[in-house]
Amino acid sequence: MAKKFASQGDMTEKEISFTEVGEGLYAFTAEGDPNSGVIIGDDSVMIIEAQATPRLANKVIDCVRSVTDKPISHVVLTHYHAVRVLGASAFGASQIIMSEKARSMVVERGQEDWDSEFQRFPRLFEGHESIPGLTWPTTTFNDRMSVYLGNRRVDIMHLGRAHTAGDAVIYVPDQNVMFTGDIVEYHSACYCGDGHFHDWPGTLKRIRAFDLDAIAPGRGDALVGRDMVNAAIDNTADFVRSTYRPAAQVALRGGTLKEAWDAVRAECDPKFGDYAIYEHCLPFNVARAYDEARDIDTPRIWTAERDIAMWEALQA
């Protein structure tokens, strides 16, 4: 490759924050690295997102143990991406929950996604030798399910396609707080390489309709207070629209992927150029937007080989 992917050279450790977003609810954040969430019930704990490796998952466990000694009973995975799921074994949970669609995507493309993400962003796979293999759920759902952690009800829902076809959100009604996975980001670029641009804004509207008091987003700081929640939803919607529109205009007139890349940069660089992982996400976002505009509904599987071919086309 003439030039490396942006995140291949990103080896700087990020500062971890552990923020209470509601009573017994916490967001584990790390300056734009993948977030995790914690829900403390009467007798046990639910983890949202497992990190990329067991070693990184242990950083989440250390934070959990700073606030409770209750056992971890459930891990909920909002989608199938390797950086979210491959650390699950560290938690020792008896239940691992995904949407049925997310599980099907592990079957279809889980290994390819692992290989691709490992090549793109090696720092996020610290301790990769401890990964026992692909992560499989013990429990799946289609539209929604509820888990009771004693008296605390946790609703796990598929509100529509967005970051992937199988995205789940986790809602805690007693605190009016939601863990959105990568459907919502805060001052961090959305990764759209497996996304659904046409559906994403509608899914955001359904999240907004909850009139939430707090969100733990997929990346970026915890969002506490309705003003911060709504601003993050607005910014995420703007990011998705601003990425898709110029790429689609190029694709629909028969332009090249490189022309779409230039058009998206012209639109997005001034607004989002300082967002975390912006340069990392951009080539994959442009490629997916270009495909969706040409009526490719199901995102093509990313492989290490396809990553390189796409990047070389953009650098030509």
PDB file of C-alpha atoms in Angstrom:
ATOM      1  CA  MET A   1       0.000   0.000   0.000  1.00  0.00           C
ATOM      2  CA  ALA A   2       1.189   3.495  -0.800  1.00  0.00           C
ATOM      3  CA  LYS A   3      -0.184   4.702   2.499  1.00  0.00           C
ATOM      4  CA  LYS A   4      -1.321   2.956   5.675  1.00  0.00           C
ATOM      5  CA  PHE A   5      -4.834   3.027   7.050  1.00  0.00           C
ATOM      6  CA  ALA A   6      -5.089   5.864   9.555  1.00  0.00           C
ATOM      7  CA  SER A   7      -5.408   3.625  12.590  1.00  0.00           C
ATOM      8  CA  GLN A   8      -2.549   1.257  11.794  1.00  0.00           C
ATOM      9  CA  GLY A   9      -0.193   3.847  13.249  1.00  0.00           C
ATOM     10  CA  ASP A  10      -2.448   4.846  16.174  1.00  0.00           C
ATOM     11  CA  MET A  11      -0.706   3.253  19.151  1.00  0.00           C
ATOM     12  CA  THR A  12      -1.448   5.918  21.789  1.00  0.00           C
ATOM     13  CA  GLU A  13      -3.188   4.632  24.911  1.00  0.00           C
ATOM     14  CA  LYS A  14      -6.467   6.411  25.674  1.00  0.00           C
ATOM     15  CA  GLU A  15      -7.587   7.731  29.052  1.00  0.00           C
ATOM     16  CA  ILE A  16     -10.447   5.721  30.530  1.00  0.00           C
ATOM     17  CA  SER A  17     -13.490   7.359  32.127  1.00  0.00           C
ATOM     18  CA  PHE A  18     -16.169   5.573  34.135  1.00  0.00           C
ATOM     19  CA  THR A  19     -19.235   7.797  34.336  1.00  0.00           C
ATOM     20  CA  GLU A  20     -22.497   7.215  36.206  1.00  0.00           C
ATOM     21  CA  VAL A  21     -25.348   7.916  33.779  1.00  0.00           C
ATOM     22  CA  GLY A  22     -28.147   6.861  36.114  1.00  0.00           C
ATOM     23  CA  GLU A  23     -28.525   5.077  39.436  1.00  0.00           C
ATOM     24  CA  GLY A  24     -26.492   1.877  39.088  1.00  0.00           C
ATOM     25  CA  LEU A  25     -25.742   2.608  35.406  1.00  0.00           C
ATOM     26  CA  TYR A  26     -22.268   3.407  34.068  1.00  0.00           C
ATOM     27  CA  ALA A  27     -20.550   4.236  30.795  1.00  0.00           C
ATOM     28  CA  PHE A  28     -16.980   3.010  30.293  1.00  0.00           C
ATOM     29  CA  THR A  29     -15.430   5.387  27.742  1.00  0.00           C
ATOM     30  CA  ALA A  30     -11.923   5.874  26.361  1.00  0.00           C
ATOM     31  CA  GLU A  31     -11.496   8.958  24.174  1.00  0.00           C
ATOM     32  CA  GLY A  32     -13.152   7.573  21.070  1.00  0.00           C
ATOM     33  CA  ASP A  33     -12.230   3.913  21.552  1.00  0.00           C
ATOM     34  CA  PRO A  34     -15.178   1.470  21.821  1.00  0.00           C
ATOM     35  CA  ASN A  35     -17.342   2.085  24.881  1.00  0.00           C
ATOM     36  CA  SER A  36     -18.884  -0.472  27.208  1.00  0.00           C
ATOM     37  CA  GLY A  37     -21.814  -0.125  29.599  1.00  0.00           C
ATOM     38  CA  VAL A  38     -22.662  -1.468  33.040  1.00  0.00           C
ATOM     39  CA  ILE A  39     -26.122  -2.113  34.509  1.00  0.00           C
ATOM     40  CA  ILE A  40     -26.206  -3.107  38.172  1.00  0.00           C
ATOM     41  CA  GLY A  41     -29.277  -5.058  39.221  1.00  0.00           C
ATOM     42  CA  ASP A  42     -30.439  -6.335  42.592  1.00  0.00           C
ATOM     43  CA  ASP A  43     -28.247  -9.422  42.574  1.00  0.00           C
ATOM     44  CA  SER A  44     -26.092  -9.284  39.449  1.00  0.00           C
ATOM     45  CA  VAL A  45     -24.569  -7.123  36.737  1.00  0.00           C
ATOM     46  CA  MET A  46     -25.189  -6.822  32.999  1.00  0.00           C
ATOM     47  CA  ILE A  47     -22.367  -5.688  30.701  1.00  0.00           C
ATOM     48  CA  ILE A  48     -23.056  -3.931  27.397  1.00  0.00           C
ATOM     49  CA  GLU A  49     -20.303  -4.582  24.797  1.00  0.00           C
ATOM     50  CA  ALA A  50     -17.381  -6.906  25.535  1.00  0.00           C
ATOM     51  CA  GLN A  51     -14.370  -5.060  24.035  1.00  0.00           C
ATOM     52  CA  ALA A  52     -12.063  -6.637  21.463  1.00  0.00           C
ATOM     53  CA  THR A  53     -10.042  -8.963  23.693  1.00  0.00           C
ATOM     54  CA  PRO A  54     -10.278 -10.518  27.170  1.00  0.00           C
ATOM     55  CA  ARG A  55      -7.343  -8.364  28.269  1.00  0.00           C
ATOM     56  CA  LEU A  56      -9.206  -5.183  27.361  1.00  0.00           C
ATOM     57  CA  ALA A  57     -12.402  -6.574  28.903  1.00  0.00           C
ATOM     58  CA  ASN A  58     -10.537  -6.839  32.197  1.00  0.00           C
ATOM     59  CA  LYS A  59     -10.240  -3.045  32.217  1.00  0.00           C
ATOM     60  CA  VAL A  60     -14.037  -2.893  32.235  1.00  0.00           C
ATOM     61  CA  ILE A  61     -14.167  -5.511  34.987  1.00  0.00           C
ATOM     62  CA  ASP A  62     -11.748  -3.455  37.094  1.00  0.00           C
ATOM     63  CA  CYS A  63     -14.126  -0.505  36.852  1.00  0.00           C
ATOM     64  CA  VAL A  64     -17.112  -2.695  37.724  1.00  0.00           C
ATOM     65  CA  ARG A  65     -15.321  -3.959  40.818  1.00  0.00           C
ATOM     66  CA  SER A  66     -14.737  -0.358  41.924  1.00  0.00           C
ATOM     67  CA  VAL A  67     -18.508   0.049  42.409  1.00  0.00           C
ATOM     68  CA  THR A  68     -19.932  -3.439  43.098  1.00  0.00           C
ATOM     69  CA  ASP A  69     -18.958  -6.993  43.982  1.00  0.00           C
ATOM     70  CA  LYS A  70     -22.095  -8.519  42.443  1.00  0.00           C
ATOM     71  CA  PRO A  71     -21.463 -11.266  39.878  1.00  0.00           C
ATOM     72  CA  ILE A  72     -21.669 -10.548  36.148  1.00  0.00           C
ATOM     73  CA  SER A  73     -24.589 -12.591  34.836  1.00  0.00           C
ATOM     74  CA  HIS A  74     -25.272 -11.151  31.360  1.00  0.00           C
ATOM     75  CA  VAL A  75     -23.330  -9.681  28.459  1.00  0.00           C
ATOM     76  CA  VAL A  76     -25.353  -7.921  25.755  1.00  0.00           C
ATOM     77  CA  LEU A  77     -23.685  -7.298  22.383  1.00  0.00           C
ATOM     78  CA  THR A  78     -25.293  -4.586  20.286  1.00  0.00           C
ATOM     79  CA  HIS A  79     -23.910  -5.986  17.016  1.00  0.00           C
ATOM     80  CA  TYR A  80     -21.358  -8.426  15.622  1.00  0.00           C
ATOM     81  CA  HIS A  81     -18.193  -6.345  15.078  1.00  0.00           C
ATOM     82  CA  ALA A  82     -15.007  -7.896  16.415  1.00  0.00           C
ATOM     83  CA  VAL A  83     -13.998  -4.866  18.499  1.00  0.00           C
ATOM     84  CA  ARG A  84     -17.286  -5.228  20.395  1.00  0.00           C
ATOM     85  CA  VAL A  85     -17.560  -8.945  20.981  1.00  0.00           C
ATOM     86  CA  LEU A  86     -14.298 -10.898  21.112  1.00  0.00           C
ATOM     87  CA  GLY A  87     -13.566 -10.093  24.773  1.00  0.00           C
ATOM     88  CA  ALA A  88     -16.773 -11.707  26.017  1.00  0.00           C
ATOM     89  CA  SER A  89     -15.132 -14.758  27.572  1.00  0.00           C
ATOM     90  CA  ALA A  90     -13.456 -12.615  30.254  1.00  0.00           C
ATOM     91  CA  PHE A  91     -16.748 -11.802  31.949  1.00  0.00           C
ATOM     92  CA  GLY A  92     -17.714 -15.390  32.738  1.00  0.00           C
ATOM     93  CA  ALA A  93     -21.388 -14.568  32.152  1.00  0.00           C
ATOM     94  CA  SER A  94     -23.931 -17.356  31.837  1.00  0.00           C
ATOM     95  CA  GLN A  95     -25.939 -15.397  29.256  1.00  0.00           C
ATOM     96  CA  ILE A  96     -24.616 -13.684  26.118  1.00  0.00           C
ATOM     97  CA  ILE A  97     -27.358 -11.875  24.206  1.00  0.00           C
ATOM     98  CA  MET A  98     -27.476 -10.668  20.579  1.00  0.00           C
ATOM     99  CA  SER A  99     -30.236 -10.016  18.097  1.00  0.00           C
ATOM    100  CA  GLU A 100     -30.963 -12.989  15.863  1.00  0.00           C
ATOM    101  CA  LYS A 101     -29.809 -10.925  12.886  1.00  0.00           C
ATOM    102  CA  ALA A 102     -26.503 -10.100  14.591  1.00  0.00           C
ATOM    103  CA  ARG A 103     -25.907 -13.807  15.228  1.00  0.00           C
ATOM    104  CA  SER A 104     -26.545 -14.562  11.560  1.00  0.00           C
ATOM    105  CA  MET A 105     -23.900 -11.979  10.681  1.00  0.00           C
ATOM    106  CA  VAL A 106     -21.370 -13.753  12.910  1.00  0.00           C
ATOM    107  CA  VAL A 107     -22.111 -16.887  10.889  1.00  0.00           C
ATOM    108  CA  GLU A 108     -21.879 -15.051   7.566  1.00  0.00           C
ATOM    109  CA  ARG A 109     -18.905 -12.731   8.145  1.00  0.00           C
ATOM    110  CA  GLY A 110     -17.594 -12.950  11.711  1.00  0.00           C
ATOM    111  CA  GLN A 111     -14.162 -14.375  10.892  1.00  0.00           C
ATOM    112  CA  GLU A 112     -13.671 -12.049   7.941  1.00  0.00           C
ATOM    113  CA  ASP A 113     -14.583  -9.060  10.108  1.00  0.00           C
ATOM    114  CA  TRP A 114     -12.095 -10.150  12.786  1.00  0.00           C
ATOM    115  CA  ASP A 115      -9.296 -10.488  10.235  1.00  0.00           C
ATOM    116  CA  SER A 116     -10.171  -7.151   8.627  1.00  0.00           C
ATOM    117  CA  GLU A 117     -10.444  -5.162  11.868  1.00  0.00           C
ATOM    118  CA  PHE A 118      -7.245  -6.655  13.267  1.00  0.00           C
ATOM    119  CA  GLN A 119      -5.369  -5.417  10.210  1.00  0.00           C
ATOM    120  CA  ARG A 120      -6.955  -1.975  10.279  1.00  0.00           C
ATOM    121  CA  PHE A 121      -6.628  -1.130  13.973  1.00  0.00           C
ATOM    122  CA  PRO A 122      -4.075  -3.317  15.769  1.00  0.00           C
ATOM    123  CA  ARG A 123      -4.036  -1.325  19.032  1.00  0.00           C
ATOM    124  CA  LEU A 124      -7.614  -2.318  19.779  1.00  0.00           C
ATOM    125  CA  PHE A 125      -6.579  -5.980  19.805  1.00  0.00           C
ATOM    126  CA  GLU A 126      -4.139  -5.758  22.719  1.00  0.00           C
ATOM    127  CA  GLY A 127      -3.794  -9.291  24.070  1.00  0.00           C
ATOM    128  CA  HIS A 128      -5.350 -10.843  20.962  1.00  0.00           C
ATOM    129  CA  GLU A 129      -3.673 -14.155  21.743  1.00  0.00           C
ATOM    130  CA  SER A 130      -6.156 -14.581  24.632  1.00  0.00           C
ATOM    131  CA  ILE A 131      -9.228 -14.569  22.332  1.00  0.00           C
ATOM    132  CA  PRO A 132     -10.661 -18.112  22.383  1.00  0.00           C
ATOM    133  CA  GLY A 133     -12.496 -17.754  19.065  1.00  0.00           C
ATOM    134  CA  LEU A 134     -15.617 -16.154  17.664  1.00  0.00           C
ATOM    135  CA  THR A 135     -18.191 -15.070  20.248  1.00  0.00           C
ATOM    136  CA  TRP A 136     -21.553 -16.834  20.011  1.00  0.00           C
ATOM    137  CA  PRO A 137     -24.705 -15.794  21.896  1.00  0.00           C
ATOM    138  CA  THR A 138     -26.563 -18.119  24.226  1.00  0.00           C
ATOM    139  CA  THR A 139     -29.790 -16.148  23.692  1.00  0.00           C
ATOM    140  CA  THR A 140     -31.155 -14.246  20.690  1.00  0.00           C
ATOM    141  CA  PHE A 141     -34.249 -12.151  20.002  1.00  0.00           C
ATOM    142  CA  ASN A 142     -35.959 -10.576  16.999  1.00  0.00           C
ATOM    143  CA  ASP A 143     -37.796  -7.343  17.876  1.00  0.00           C
ATOM    144  CA  ARG A 144     -37.399  -7.089  21.647  1.00  0.00           C
ATOM    145  CA  MET A 145     -36.922  -8.962  24.886  1.00  0.00           C
ATOM    146  CA  SER A 146     -36.738  -8.061  28.564  1.00  0.00           C
ATOM    147  CA  VAL A 147     -34.292  -9.263  31.191  1.00  0.00           C
ATOM    148  CA  TYR A 148     -35.065  -8.854  34.896  1.00  0.00           C
ATOM    149  CA  LEU A 149     -32.075  -8.268  37.145  1.00  0.00           C
ATOM    150  CA  GLY A 150     -34.188  -8.730  40.247  1.00  0.00           C
ATOM    151  CA  ASN A 151     -36.704  -5.870  40.168  1.00  0.00           C
ATOM    152  CA  ARG A 152     -34.753  -3.933  37.538  1.00  0.00           C
ATOM    153  CA  ARG A 153     -36.161  -4.483  34.061  1.00  0.00           C
ATOM    154  CA  VAL A 154     -33.870  -4.105  31.072  1.00  0.00           C
ATOM    155  CA  ASP A 155     -35.448  -3.895  27.611  1.00  0.00           C
ATOM    156  CA  ILE A 156     -33.299  -5.019  24.675  1.00  0.00           C
ATOM    157  CA  MET A 157     -34.702  -3.903  21.328  1.00  0.00           C
ATOM    158  CA  HIS A 158     -34.035  -3.810  17.609  1.00  0.00           C
ATOM    159  CA  LEU A 159     -35.353  -0.392  16.525  1.00  0.00           C
ATOM    160  CA  GLY A 160     -34.180  -0.591  12.919  1.00  0.00           C
ATOM    161  CA  ARG A 161     -31.112  -0.894  10.737  1.00  0.00           C
ATOM    162  CA  ALA A 162     -28.374   1.705  11.179  1.00  0.00           C
ATOM    163  CA  HIS A 163     -24.716   0.917  11.969  1.00  0.00           C
ATOM    164  CA  THR A 164     -25.475  -2.696  10.954  1.00  0.00           C
ATOM    165  CA  ALA A 165     -28.576  -4.674  10.021  1.00  0.00           C
ATOM    166  CA  GLY A 166     -28.788  -6.257  13.481  1.00  0.00           C
ATOM    167  CA  ASP A 167     -28.262  -3.354  15.884  1.00  0.00           C
ATOM    168  CA  ALA A 168     -29.678  -3.608  19.407  1.00  0.00           C
ATOM    169  CA  VAL A 169     -30.300  -0.871  21.948  1.00  0.00           C
ATOM    170  CA  ILE A 170     -30.618  -1.460  25.681  1.00  0.00           C
ATOM    171  CA  TYR A 171     -33.124   0.628  27.631  1.00  0.00           C
ATOM    172  CA  VAL A 172     -33.444   0.895  31.421  1.00  0.00           C
ATOM    173  CA  PRO A 173     -36.942   2.297  32.084  1.00  0.00           C
ATOM    174  CA  ASP A 174     -36.510   3.094  35.766  1.00  0.00           C
ATOM    175  CA  GLN A 175     -33.797   5.642  34.885  1.00  0.00           C
ATOM    176  CA  ASN A 176     -34.888   6.523  31.305  1.00  0.00           C
ATOM    177  CA  VAL A 177     -31.368   5.718  30.081  1.00  0.00           C
ATOM    178  CA  MET A 178     -30.338   3.953  26.865  1.00  0.00           C
ATOM    179  CA  PHE A 179     -27.170   2.218  25.695  1.00  0.00           C
ATOM    180  CA  THR A 180     -27.229   2.724  21.927  1.00  0.00           C
ATOM    181  CA  GLY A 181     -24.093   1.007  20.662  1.00  0.00           C
ATOM    182  CA  ASP A 182     -22.745   2.641  17.515  1.00  0.00           C
ATOM    183  CA  ILE A 183     -26.103   3.975  16.351  1.00  0.00           C
ATOM    184  CA  VAL A 184     -25.245   7.167  18.275  1.00  0.00           C
ATOM    185  CA  GLU A 185     -21.741   8.611  18.625  1.00  0.00           C
ATOM    186  CA  TYR A 186     -20.430  11.735  20.331  1.00  0.00           C
ATOM    187  CA  HIS A 187     -17.602  13.710  18.698  1.00  0.00           C
ATOM    188  CA  SER A 188     -16.489  10.459  17.119  1.00  0.00           C
ATOM    189  CA  ALA A 189     -16.975   9.467  13.508  1.00  0.00           C
ATOM    190  CA  CYS A 190     -19.652   6.908  12.744  1.00  0.00           C
ATOM    191  CA  TYR A 191     -18.292   3.771  11.127  1.00  0.00           C
ATOM    192  CA  CYS A 192     -20.672   3.187   8.225  1.00  0.00           C
ATOM    193  CA  GLY A 193     -18.831   0.439   6.366  1.00  0.00           C
ATOM    194  CA  ASP A 194     -21.557  -2.088   7.215  1.00  0.00           C
ATOM    195  CA  GLY A 195     -24.300   0.493   7.617  1.00  0.00           C
ATOM    196  CA  HIS A 196     -27.658   1.333   6.100  1.00  0.00           C
ATOM    197  CA  PHE A 197     -27.719   5.035   5.289  1.00  0.00           C
ATOM    198  CA  HIS A 198     -31.372   5.198   4.267  1.00  0.00           C
ATOM    199  CA  ASP A 199     -32.571   3.512   7.467  1.00  0.00           C
ATOM    200  CA  TRP A 200     -30.218   5.154   9.979  1.00  0.00           C
ATOM    201  CA  PRO A 201     -32.080   8.507  10.340  1.00  0.00           C
ATOM    202  CA  GLY A 202     -35.365   6.730  11.054  1.00  0.00           C
ATOM    203  CA  THR A 203     -33.737   4.595  13.722  1.00  0.00           C
ATOM    204  CA  LEU A 204     -32.344   7.762  15.318  1.00  0.00           C
ATOM    205  CA  LYS A 205     -35.856   9.249  15.344  1.00  0.00           C
ATOM    206  CA  ARG A 206     -37.139   6.198  17.191  1.00  0.00           C
ATOM    207  CA  ILE A 207     -34.379   6.634  19.783  1.00  0.00           C
ATOM    208  CA  ARG A 208     -35.203  10.338  20.119  1.00  0.00           C
ATOM    209  CA  ALA A 209     -38.864   9.480  20.762  1.00  0.00           C
ATOM    210  CA  PHE A 210     -37.886   7.944  24.120  1.00  0.00           C
ATOM    211  CA  ASP A 211     -37.046  11.510  25.319  1.00  0.00           C
ATOM    212  CA  LEU A 212     -34.078  10.083  27.192  1.00  0.00           C
ATOM    213  CA  ASP A 213     -32.366  11.529  30.240  1.00  0.00           C
ATOM    214  CA  ALA A 214     -29.009   9.981  29.289  1.00  0.00           C
ATOM    215  CA  ILE A 215     -27.329   7.878  26.609  1.00  0.00           C
ATOM    216  CA  ALA A 216     -24.197   5.780  26.774  1.00  0.00           C
ATOM    217  CA  PRO A 217     -23.109   6.026  23.103  1.00  0.00           C
ATOM    218  CA  GLY A 218     -20.939   3.663  21.115  1.00  0.00           C
ATOM    219  CA  ARG A 219     -17.953   6.006  21.185  1.00  0.00           C
ATOM    220  CA  GLY A 220     -17.289   9.304  22.871  1.00  0.00           C
ATOM    221  CA  ASP A 221     -18.320  10.787  26.205  1.00  0.00           C
ATOM    222  CA  ALA A 222     -21.403   9.760  28.132  1.00  0.00           C
ATOM    223  CA  LEU A 223     -24.399  11.942  27.266  1.00  0.00           C
ATOM    224  CA  VAL A 224     -26.126  13.170  30.423  1.00  0.00           C
ATOM    225  CA  GLY A 225     -29.070  15.517  30.146  1.00  0.00           C
ATOM    226  CA  ARG A 226     -31.572  15.918  27.338  1.00  0.00           C
ATOM    227  CA  ASP A 227     -29.731  18.794  25.683  1.00  0.00           C
ATOM    228  CA  MET A 228     -26.583  16.679  25.307  1.00  0.00           C
ATOM    229  CA  VAL A 229     -28.603  13.639  24.209  1.00  0.00           C
ATOM    230  CA  ASN A 230     -30.431  15.542  21.477  1.00  0.00           C
ATOM    231  CA  ALA A 231     -27.284  17.304  20.289  1.00  0.00           C
ATOM    232  CA  ALA A 232     -25.541  13.958  19.841  1.00  0.00           C
ATOM    233  CA  ILE A 233     -28.497  12.519  17.925  1.00  0.00           C
ATOM    234  CA  ASP A 234     -28.528  15.625  15.697  1.00  0.00           C
ATOM    235  CA  ASN A 235     -24.781  15.392  15.038  1.00  0.00           C
ATOM    236  CA  THR A 236     -24.977  11.681  14.267  1.00  0.00           C
ATOM    237  CA  ALA A 237     -27.807  12.262  11.785  1.00  0.00           C
ATOM    238  CA  ASP A 238     -25.837  15.088  10.169  1.00  0.00           C
ATOM    239  CA  PHE A 239     -22.755  12.872   9.864  1.00  0.00           C
ATOM    240  CA  VAL A 240     -24.738  10.100   8.169  1.00  0.00           C
ATOM    241  CA  ARG A 241     -26.494  12.476   5.747  1.00  0.00           C
ATOM    242  CA  SER A 242     -23.312  14.415   4.962  1.00  0.00           C
ATOM    243  CA  THR A 243     -21.471  11.194   4.125  1.00  0.00           C
ATOM    244  CA  TYR A 244     -24.177   9.628   1.996  1.00  0.00           C
ATOM    245  CA  ARG A 245     -25.434  12.581  -0.054  1.00  0.00           C
ATOM    246  CA  PRO A 246     -22.226  13.545  -1.917  1.00  0.00           C
ATOM    247  CA  ALA A 247     -21.215   9.905  -2.468  1.00  0.00           C
ATOM    248  CA  ALA A 248     -24.673   9.114  -3.852  1.00  0.00           C
ATOM    249  CA  GLN A 249     -24.607  12.081  -6.212  1.00  0.00           C
ATOM    250  CA  VAL A 250     -21.353  10.813  -7.703  1.00  0.00           C
ATOM    251  CA  ALA A 251     -22.500   7.185  -7.905  1.00  0.00           C
ATOM    252  CA  LEU A 252     -25.817   8.063  -9.551  1.00  0.00           C
ATOM    253  CA  ARG A 253     -24.131  10.011 -12.344  1.00  0.00           C
ATOM    254  CA  GLY A 254     -21.744   7.109 -12.983  1.00  0.00           C
ATOM    255  CA  GLY A 255     -18.715   8.635 -11.283  1.00  0.00           C
ATOM    256  CA  THR A 256     -15.878   6.665  -9.725  1.00  0.00           C
ATOM    257  CA  LEU A 257     -15.266   5.667  -6.126  1.00  0.00           C
ATOM    258  CA  LYS A 258     -12.312   8.083  -6.059  1.00  0.00           C
ATOM    259  CA  GLU A 259     -14.614  10.919  -7.162  1.00  0.00           C
ATOM    260  CA  ALA A 260     -17.041   9.966  -4.387  1.00  0.00           C
ATOM    261  CA  TRP A 261     -14.167  10.049  -1.891  1.00  0.00           C
ATOM    262  CA  ASP A 262     -13.225  13.567  -2.982  1.00  0.00           C
ATOM    263  CA  ALA A 263     -16.841  14.741  -2.780  1.00  0.00           C
ATOM    264  CA  VAL A 264     -17.366  13.325   0.711  1.00  0.00           C
ATOM    265  CA  ARG A 265     -14.114  14.875   1.923  1.00  0.00           C
ATOM    266  CA  ALA A 266     -15.213  18.267   0.629  1.00  0.00           C
ATOM    267  CA  GLU A 267     -18.494  17.984   2.554  1.00  0.00           C
ATOM    268  CA  CYS A 268     -17.325  16.291   5.750  1.00  0.00           C
ATOM    269  CA  ASP A 269     -13.763  17.445   6.434  1.00  0.00           C
ATOM    270  CA  PRO A 270     -14.775  20.963   7.543  1.00  0.00           C
ATOM    271  CA  LYS A 271     -17.453  19.647   9.921  1.00  0.00           C
ATOM    272  CA  PHE A 272     -16.029  16.377  11.212  1.00  0.00           C
ATOM    273  CA  GLY A 273     -12.313  16.363  10.471  1.00  0.00           C
ATOM    274  CA  ASP A 274     -11.413  16.663  14.178  1.00  0.00           C
ATOM    275  CA  TYR A 275     -13.681  13.800  15.291  1.00  0.00           C
ATOM    276  CA  ALA A 276     -12.108  10.676  16.770  1.00  0.00           C
ATOM    277  CA  ILE A 277     -11.374   7.924  14.185  1.00  0.00           C
ATOM    278  CA  TYR A 278     -12.591  10.151  11.341  1.00  0.00           C
ATOM    279  CA  GLU A 279      -9.733   9.247   9.012  1.00  0.00           C
ATOM    280  CA  HIS A 280     -10.013   5.593  10.024  1.00  0.00           C
ATOM    281  CA  CYS A 281     -13.689   5.405   9.085  1.00  0.00           C
ATOM    282  CA  LEU A 282     -13.764   7.571   5.990  1.00  0.00           C
ATOM    283  CA  PRO A 283     -12.663   5.148   3.239  1.00  0.00           C
ATOM    284  CA  PHE A 284     -15.049   2.426   4.443  1.00  0.00           C
ATOM    285  CA  ASN A 285     -17.890   4.937   4.804  1.00  0.00           C
ATOM    286  CA  VAL A 286     -17.420   6.235   1.263  1.00  0.00           C
ATOM    287  CA  ALA A 287     -17.264   2.731  -0.199  1.00  0.00           C
ATOM    288  CA  ARG A 288     -20.484   1.691   1.541  1.00  0.00           C
ATOM    289  CA  ALA A 289     -22.332   4.914   0.616  1.00  0.00           C
ATOM    290  CA  TYR A 290     -21.272   4.445  -3.014  1.00  0.00           C
ATOM    291  CA  ASP A 291     -22.561   0.862  -2.968  1.00  0.00           C
ATOM    292  CA  GLU A 292     -25.868   1.712  -1.298  1.00  0.00           C
ATOM    293  CA  ALA A 293     -26.545   4.450  -3.842  1.00  0.00           C
ATOM    294  CA  ARG A 294     -26.154   1.761  -6.532  1.00  0.00           C
ATOM    295  CA  ASP A 295     -28.844  -0.330  -4.810  1.00  0.00           C
ATOM    296  CA  ILE A 296     -26.523  -2.806  -3.087  1.00  0.00           C
ATOM    297  CA  ASP A 297     -28.716  -3.270  -0.013  1.00  0.00           C
ATOM    298  CA  THR A 298     -26.642  -5.856   1.854  1.00  0.00           C
ATOM    299  CA  PRO A 299     -23.175  -4.502   2.688  1.00  0.00           C
ATOM    300  CA  ARG A 300     -20.429  -6.461   0.995  1.00  0.00           C
ATOM    301  CA  ILE A 301     -18.209  -8.436   3.363  1.00  0.00           C
ATOM    302  CA  TRP A 302     -14.996  -6.674   4.288  1.00  0.00           C
ATOM    303  CA  THR A 303     -11.922  -8.869   4.151  1.00  0.00           C
ATOM    304  CA  ALA A 304      -8.282  -7.978   4.683  1.00  0.00           C
ATOM    305  CA  GLU A 305      -7.796  -8.333   0.929  1.00  0.00           C
ATOM    306  CA  ARG A 306     -10.788  -6.169   0.026  1.00  0.00           C
ATOM    307  CA  ASP A 307      -9.617  -3.475   2.480  1.00  0.00           C
ATOM    308  CA  ILE A 308      -6.282  -3.196   0.670  1.00  0.00           C
ATOM    309  CA  ALA A 309      -7.835  -3.181  -2.813  1.00  0.00           C
ATOM    310  CA  MET A 310     -10.276  -0.434  -1.833  1.00  0.00           C
ATOM    311  CA  TRP A 311      -7.543   1.685  -0.230  1.00  0.00           C
ATOM    312  CA  GLU A 312      -5.283   1.370  -3.256  1.00  0.00           C
ATOM    313  CA  ALA A 313      -8.163   2.489  -5.516  1.00  0.00           C
ATOM    314  CA  LEU A 314      -8.678   5.580  -3.383  1.00  0.00           C
ATOM    315  CA  GLN A 315      -4.964   6.391  -3.371  1.00  0.00           C
ATOM    316  CA  ALA A 316      -4.554   6.027  -7.157  1.00  0.00           C
TER     317      ALA A 316
END
